[in-house]
PDB file of C-alpha atoms in Angstrom:
ATOM      1  CA  UNK E 149     -55.202  15.419 -13.191  1.00 76.00           C
ATOM      2  CA  UNK E 150     -57.428  13.629 -15.682  1.00 87.00           C
ATOM      3  CA  UNK E 151     -56.136  11.271 -17.944  1.00 94.00           C
ATOM      4  CA  UNK E 152     -58.084  10.634 -21.847  1.00 97.00           C
ATOM      5  CA  UNK E 153     -57.827   7.553 -23.834  1.00 97.00           C
ATOM      6  CA  UNK E 154     -59.411   7.843 -27.465  1.00 98.00           C
ATOM      7  CA  UNK E 155     -60.995   4.810 -28.930  1.00 98.00           C
ATOM      8  CA  UNK E 156     -62.694   3.568 -31.961  1.00 98.00           C
ATOM      9  CA  UNK E 157     -60.607   5.025 -34.820  1.00 98.00           C
ATOM     10  CA  UNK E 158     -60.390   3.116 -38.048  1.00 98.00           C
ATOM     11  CA  UNK E 159     -60.368   3.005 -41.809  1.00 98.00           C
ATOM     12  CA  UNK E 160     -64.134   3.178 -43.522  1.00 98.00           C
ATOM     13  CA  UNK E 161     -65.462   4.123 -46.693  1.00 98.00           C
ATOM     14  CA  UNK E 162     -67.360   7.312 -47.794  1.00 98.00           C
ATOM     15  CA  UNK E 163     -70.761   7.144 -46.514  1.00 98.00           C
ATOM     16  CA  UNK E 164     -69.946   4.840 -43.576  1.00 98.00           C
ATOM     17  CA  UNK E 165     -69.959   5.320 -39.439  1.00 98.00           C
ATOM     18  CA  UNK E 166     -67.298   5.059 -36.718  1.00 98.00           C
ATOM     19  CA  UNK E 167     -68.335   5.884 -33.230  1.00 98.00           C
ATOM     20  CA  UNK E 168     -65.287   7.541 -31.326  1.00 98.00           C
ATOM     21  CA  UNK E 169     -64.895   6.808 -27.364  1.00 98.00           C
ATOM     22  CA  UNK E 170     -62.990   8.950 -25.010  1.00 98.00           C
ATOM     23  CA  UNK E 171     -62.452   7.244 -21.580  1.00 97.00           C
ATOM     24  CA  UNK E 172     -61.608   9.615 -18.467  1.00 96.00           C
ATOM     25  CA  UNK E 173     -59.713   8.827 -15.360  1.00 94.00           C
ATOM     26  CA  UNK E 174     -60.264  10.988 -12.406  1.00 80.00           C
ATOM     27  CA  UNK E 175     -63.122  12.498 -10.377  1.00 78.00           C
ATOM     28  CA  UNK E 176     -63.577  15.405 -12.270  1.00 87.00           C
ATOM     29  CA  UNK E 177     -64.912  14.454 -15.620  1.00 90.00           C
ATOM     30  CA  UNK E 178     -68.503  15.063 -14.816  1.00 89.00           C
ATOM     31  CA  UNK E 179     -68.018  18.471 -14.003  1.00 90.00           C
ATOM     32  CA  UNK E 180     -65.886  19.354 -17.006  1.00 95.00           C
ATOM     33  CA  UNK E 181     -66.953  20.438 -20.527  1.00 97.00           C
ATOM     34  CA  UNK E 182     -65.662  18.427 -23.090  1.00 97.00           C
ATOM     35  CA  UNK E 183     -64.727  18.755 -26.620  1.00 98.00           C
ATOM     36  CA  UNK E 184     -63.459  17.048 -29.890  1.00 98.00           C
ATOM     37  CA  UNK E 185     -60.794  18.406 -32.295  1.00 98.00           C
ATOM     38  CA  UNK E 186     -59.403  16.668 -35.712  1.00 98.00           C
ATOM     39  CA  UNK E 187     -55.756  17.386 -37.163  1.00 98.00           C
ATOM     40  CA  UNK E 188     -55.031  16.529 -40.723  1.00 96.00           C
ATOM     41  CA  UNK E 189     -51.933  16.049 -42.056  1.00 91.00           C
ATOM     42  CA  UNK E 190     -49.994  19.251 -42.507  1.00 94.00           C
ATOM     43  CA  UNK E 191     -53.122  21.276 -41.431  1.00 96.00           C
ATOM     44  CA  UNK E 192     -53.831  23.009 -37.635  1.00 96.00           C
ATOM     45  CA  UNK E 193     -56.030  21.256 -35.113  1.00 97.00           C
ATOM     46  CA  UNK E 194     -59.945  21.853 -35.485  1.00 98.00           C
ATOM     47  CA  UNK E 195     -62.541  22.231 -33.569  1.00 98.00           C
ATOM     48  CA  UNK E 196     -65.217  19.604 -33.945  1.00 98.00           C
ATOM     49  CA  UNK E 197     -67.649  19.469 -31.275  1.00 98.00           C
ATOM     50  CA  UNK E 198     -68.493  20.203 -27.957  1.00 98.00           C
ATOM     51  CA  UNK E 199     -70.723  19.092 -24.745  1.00 97.00           C
ATOM     52  CA  UNK E 200     -71.741  20.645 -21.494  1.00 96.00           C
ATOM     53  CA  UNK E 201     -71.084  19.031 -18.328  1.00 94.00           C
ATOM     54  CA  UNK E 202     -74.930  17.437 -18.265  1.00 94.00           C
ATOM     55  CA  UNK E 203     -75.237  16.664 -22.022  1.00 94.00           C
ATOM     56  CA  UNK E 204     -77.774  19.528 -22.611  1.00 95.00           C
ATOM     57  CA  UNK E 205     -75.493  21.972 -24.537  1.00 96.00           C
ATOM     58  CA  UNK E 206     -73.694  21.070 -27.570  1.00 97.00           C
ATOM     59  CA  UNK E 207     -72.399  23.038 -30.160  1.00 97.00           C
ATOM     60  CA  UNK E 208     -70.756  21.771 -33.573  1.00 98.00           C
ATOM     61  CA  UNK E 209     -68.462  23.040 -36.409  1.00 98.00           C
ATOM     62  CA  UNK E 210     -70.480  23.360 -39.680  1.00 97.00           C
ATOM     63  CA  UNK E 211     -68.974  21.000 -41.581  1.00 97.00           C
ATOM     64  CA  UNK E 212     -70.371  17.873 -39.282  1.00 98.00           C
ATOM     65  CA  UNK E 213     -73.791  19.271 -38.355  1.00 98.00           C
ATOM     66  CA  UNK E 214     -76.391  16.349 -39.070  1.00 98.00           C
ATOM     67  CA  UNK E 215     -73.621  14.011 -39.542  1.00 98.00           C
ATOM     68  CA  UNK E 216     -71.663  13.647 -36.251  1.00 98.00           C
ATOM     69  CA  UNK E 217     -73.423  13.939 -32.530  1.00 98.00           C
ATOM     70  CA  UNK E 218     -71.610  14.187 -29.204  1.00 98.00           C
ATOM     71  CA  UNK E 219     -72.804  12.604 -26.263  1.00 98.00           C
ATOM     72  CA  UNK E 220     -71.550  11.785 -22.907  1.00 98.00           C
ATOM     73  CA  UNK E 221     -72.337   9.117 -19.916  1.00 97.00           C
ATOM     74  CA  UNK E 222     -70.867  10.588 -16.685  1.00 95.00           C
ATOM     75  CA  UNK E 223     -71.165   7.550 -14.929  1.00 94.00           C
ATOM     76  CA  UNK E 224     -68.890   5.712 -17.122  1.00 95.00           C
ATOM     77  CA  UNK E 225     -66.214   8.351 -17.605  1.00 96.00           C
ATOM     78  CA  UNK E 226     -66.708   8.573 -21.138  1.00 97.00           C
ATOM     79  CA  UNK E 227     -67.273  10.851 -24.250  1.00 98.00           C
ATOM     80  CA  UNK E 228     -68.355   9.610 -27.532  1.00 98.00           C
ATOM     81  CA  UNK E 229     -68.820  11.060 -30.838  1.00 98.00           C
ATOM     82  CA  UNK E 230     -71.086   9.227 -33.605  1.00 98.00           C
ATOM     83  CA  UNK E 231     -69.870   9.879 -36.988  1.00 98.00           C
ATOM     84  CA  UNK E 232     -72.251   9.031 -40.145  1.00 98.00           C
ATOM     85  CA  UNK E 233     -72.149  10.124 -43.763  1.00 98.00           C
ATOM     86  CA  UNK E 234     -68.323   9.987 -43.357  1.00 98.00           C
ATOM     87  CA  UNK E 235     -66.177  11.688 -46.083  1.00 98.00           C
ATOM     88  CA  UNK E 236     -62.976  11.766 -47.117  1.00 97.00           C
ATOM     89  CA  UNK E 237     -62.352  15.159 -45.418  1.00 97.00           C
ATOM     90  CA  UNK E 238     -63.334  13.935 -42.418  1.00 98.00           C
ATOM     91  CA  UNK E 239     -59.952  11.950 -42.815  1.00 98.00           C
ATOM     92  CA  UNK E 240     -57.681  13.091 -39.349  1.00 98.00           C
ATOM     93  CA  UNK E 241     -56.685  12.607 -36.048  1.00 98.00           C
ATOM     94  CA  UNK E 242     -59.293  12.701 -33.649  1.00 98.00           C
ATOM     95  CA  UNK E 243     -58.739  14.180 -30.075  1.00 98.00           C
ATOM     96  CA  UNK E 244     -60.785  14.597 -26.898  1.00 98.00           C
ATOM     97  CA  UNK E 245     -59.998  17.435 -24.579  1.00 97.00           C
ATOM     98  CA  UNK E 246     -61.726  19.031 -21.154  1.00 97.00           C
ATOM     99  CA  UNK E 247     -61.955  21.899 -19.156  1.00 96.00           C
ATOM    100  CA  UNK E 248     -63.783  22.820 -15.808  1.00 93.00           C
ATOM    101  CA  UNK E 249     -63.502  26.760 -17.168  1.00 92.00           C
ATOM    102  CA  UNK E 250     -66.839  28.257 -17.728  1.00 92.00           C
ATOM    103  CA  UNK E 251     -67.615  30.146 -21.058  1.00 91.00           C
ATOM    104  CA  UNK E 252     -70.251  30.431 -23.538  1.00 92.00           C
ATOM    105  CA  UNK E 253     -70.709  27.241 -25.299  1.00 91.00           C
ATOM    106  CA  UNK E 254     -69.671  28.710 -28.691  1.00 90.00           C
ATOM    107  CA  UNK E 255     -65.876  29.604 -26.742  1.00 94.00           C
ATOM    108  CA  UNK E 256     -65.036  25.872 -26.542  1.00 96.00           C
ATOM    109  CA  UNK E 257     -64.292  25.571 -30.056  1.00 95.00           C
ATOM    110  CA  UNK E 258     -61.236  27.500 -28.870  1.00 95.00           C
ATOM    111  CA  UNK E 259     -58.110  24.760 -28.215  1.00 96.00           C
ATOM    112  CA  UNK E 260     -56.510  26.863 -25.777  1.00 95.00           C
ATOM    113  CA  UNK E 261     -59.371  27.161 -23.575  1.00 96.00           C
ATOM    114  CA  UNK E 262     -58.835  23.322 -22.572  1.00 96.00           C
ATOM    115  CA  UNK E 263     -56.534  21.746 -19.634  1.00 94.00           C
ATOM    116  CA  UNK E 264     -56.191  18.302 -20.896  1.00 95.00           C
ATOM    117  CA  UNK E 265     -56.029  16.284 -24.067  1.00 97.00           C
ATOM    118  CA  UNK E 266     -55.961  12.557 -25.078  1.00 97.00           C
ATOM    119  CA  UNK E 267     -53.462  11.263 -27.433  1.00 96.00           C
ATOM    120  CA  UNK E 268     -55.949  11.113 -30.352  1.00 97.00           C
ATOM    121  CA  UNK E 269     -56.889   8.253 -32.635  1.00 98.00           C
ATOM    122  CA  UNK E 270     -56.724   8.101 -36.506  1.00 98.00           C
ATOM    123  CA  UNK E 271     -59.818   8.003 -38.653  1.00 98.00           C
ATOM    124  CA  UNK E 272     -59.378   7.116 -42.050  1.00 98.00           C
ATOM    125  CA  UNK E 273     -62.257   7.886 -44.612  1.00 98.00           C
ATOM    126  CA  UNK E 274     -61.541   6.405 -48.246  1.00 97.00           C
ATOM    127  CA  UNK E 275     -63.625   7.147 -51.515  1.00 94.00           C
TER     128      UNK E 275
END
């Protein structure tokens, strides 16, 4: 069983940047697809980005394209989300998730394809 622990959240002004990390335990991280999701208060969990096990393929929701970058370091068992040009509407709890299942990259925008999740880290963007 893989366990995920997110870090790097915090309070930032609009236009600022944050880098989220997701540290994974277990030996299967390097072979799993990993994604980032976010959930704002009173809203459903939304897909943010996904990355293939090799890091070659990535896919983003439209609202973060050009601002966020997902990456991974399999040697360190760590997933990252670099967030630039942050907006107040990016405020949410950000969670990482992983799965060993194989789909087309865009299918990983569905939360139910993931097998394990982290607890989340709060990101607050002030205007």
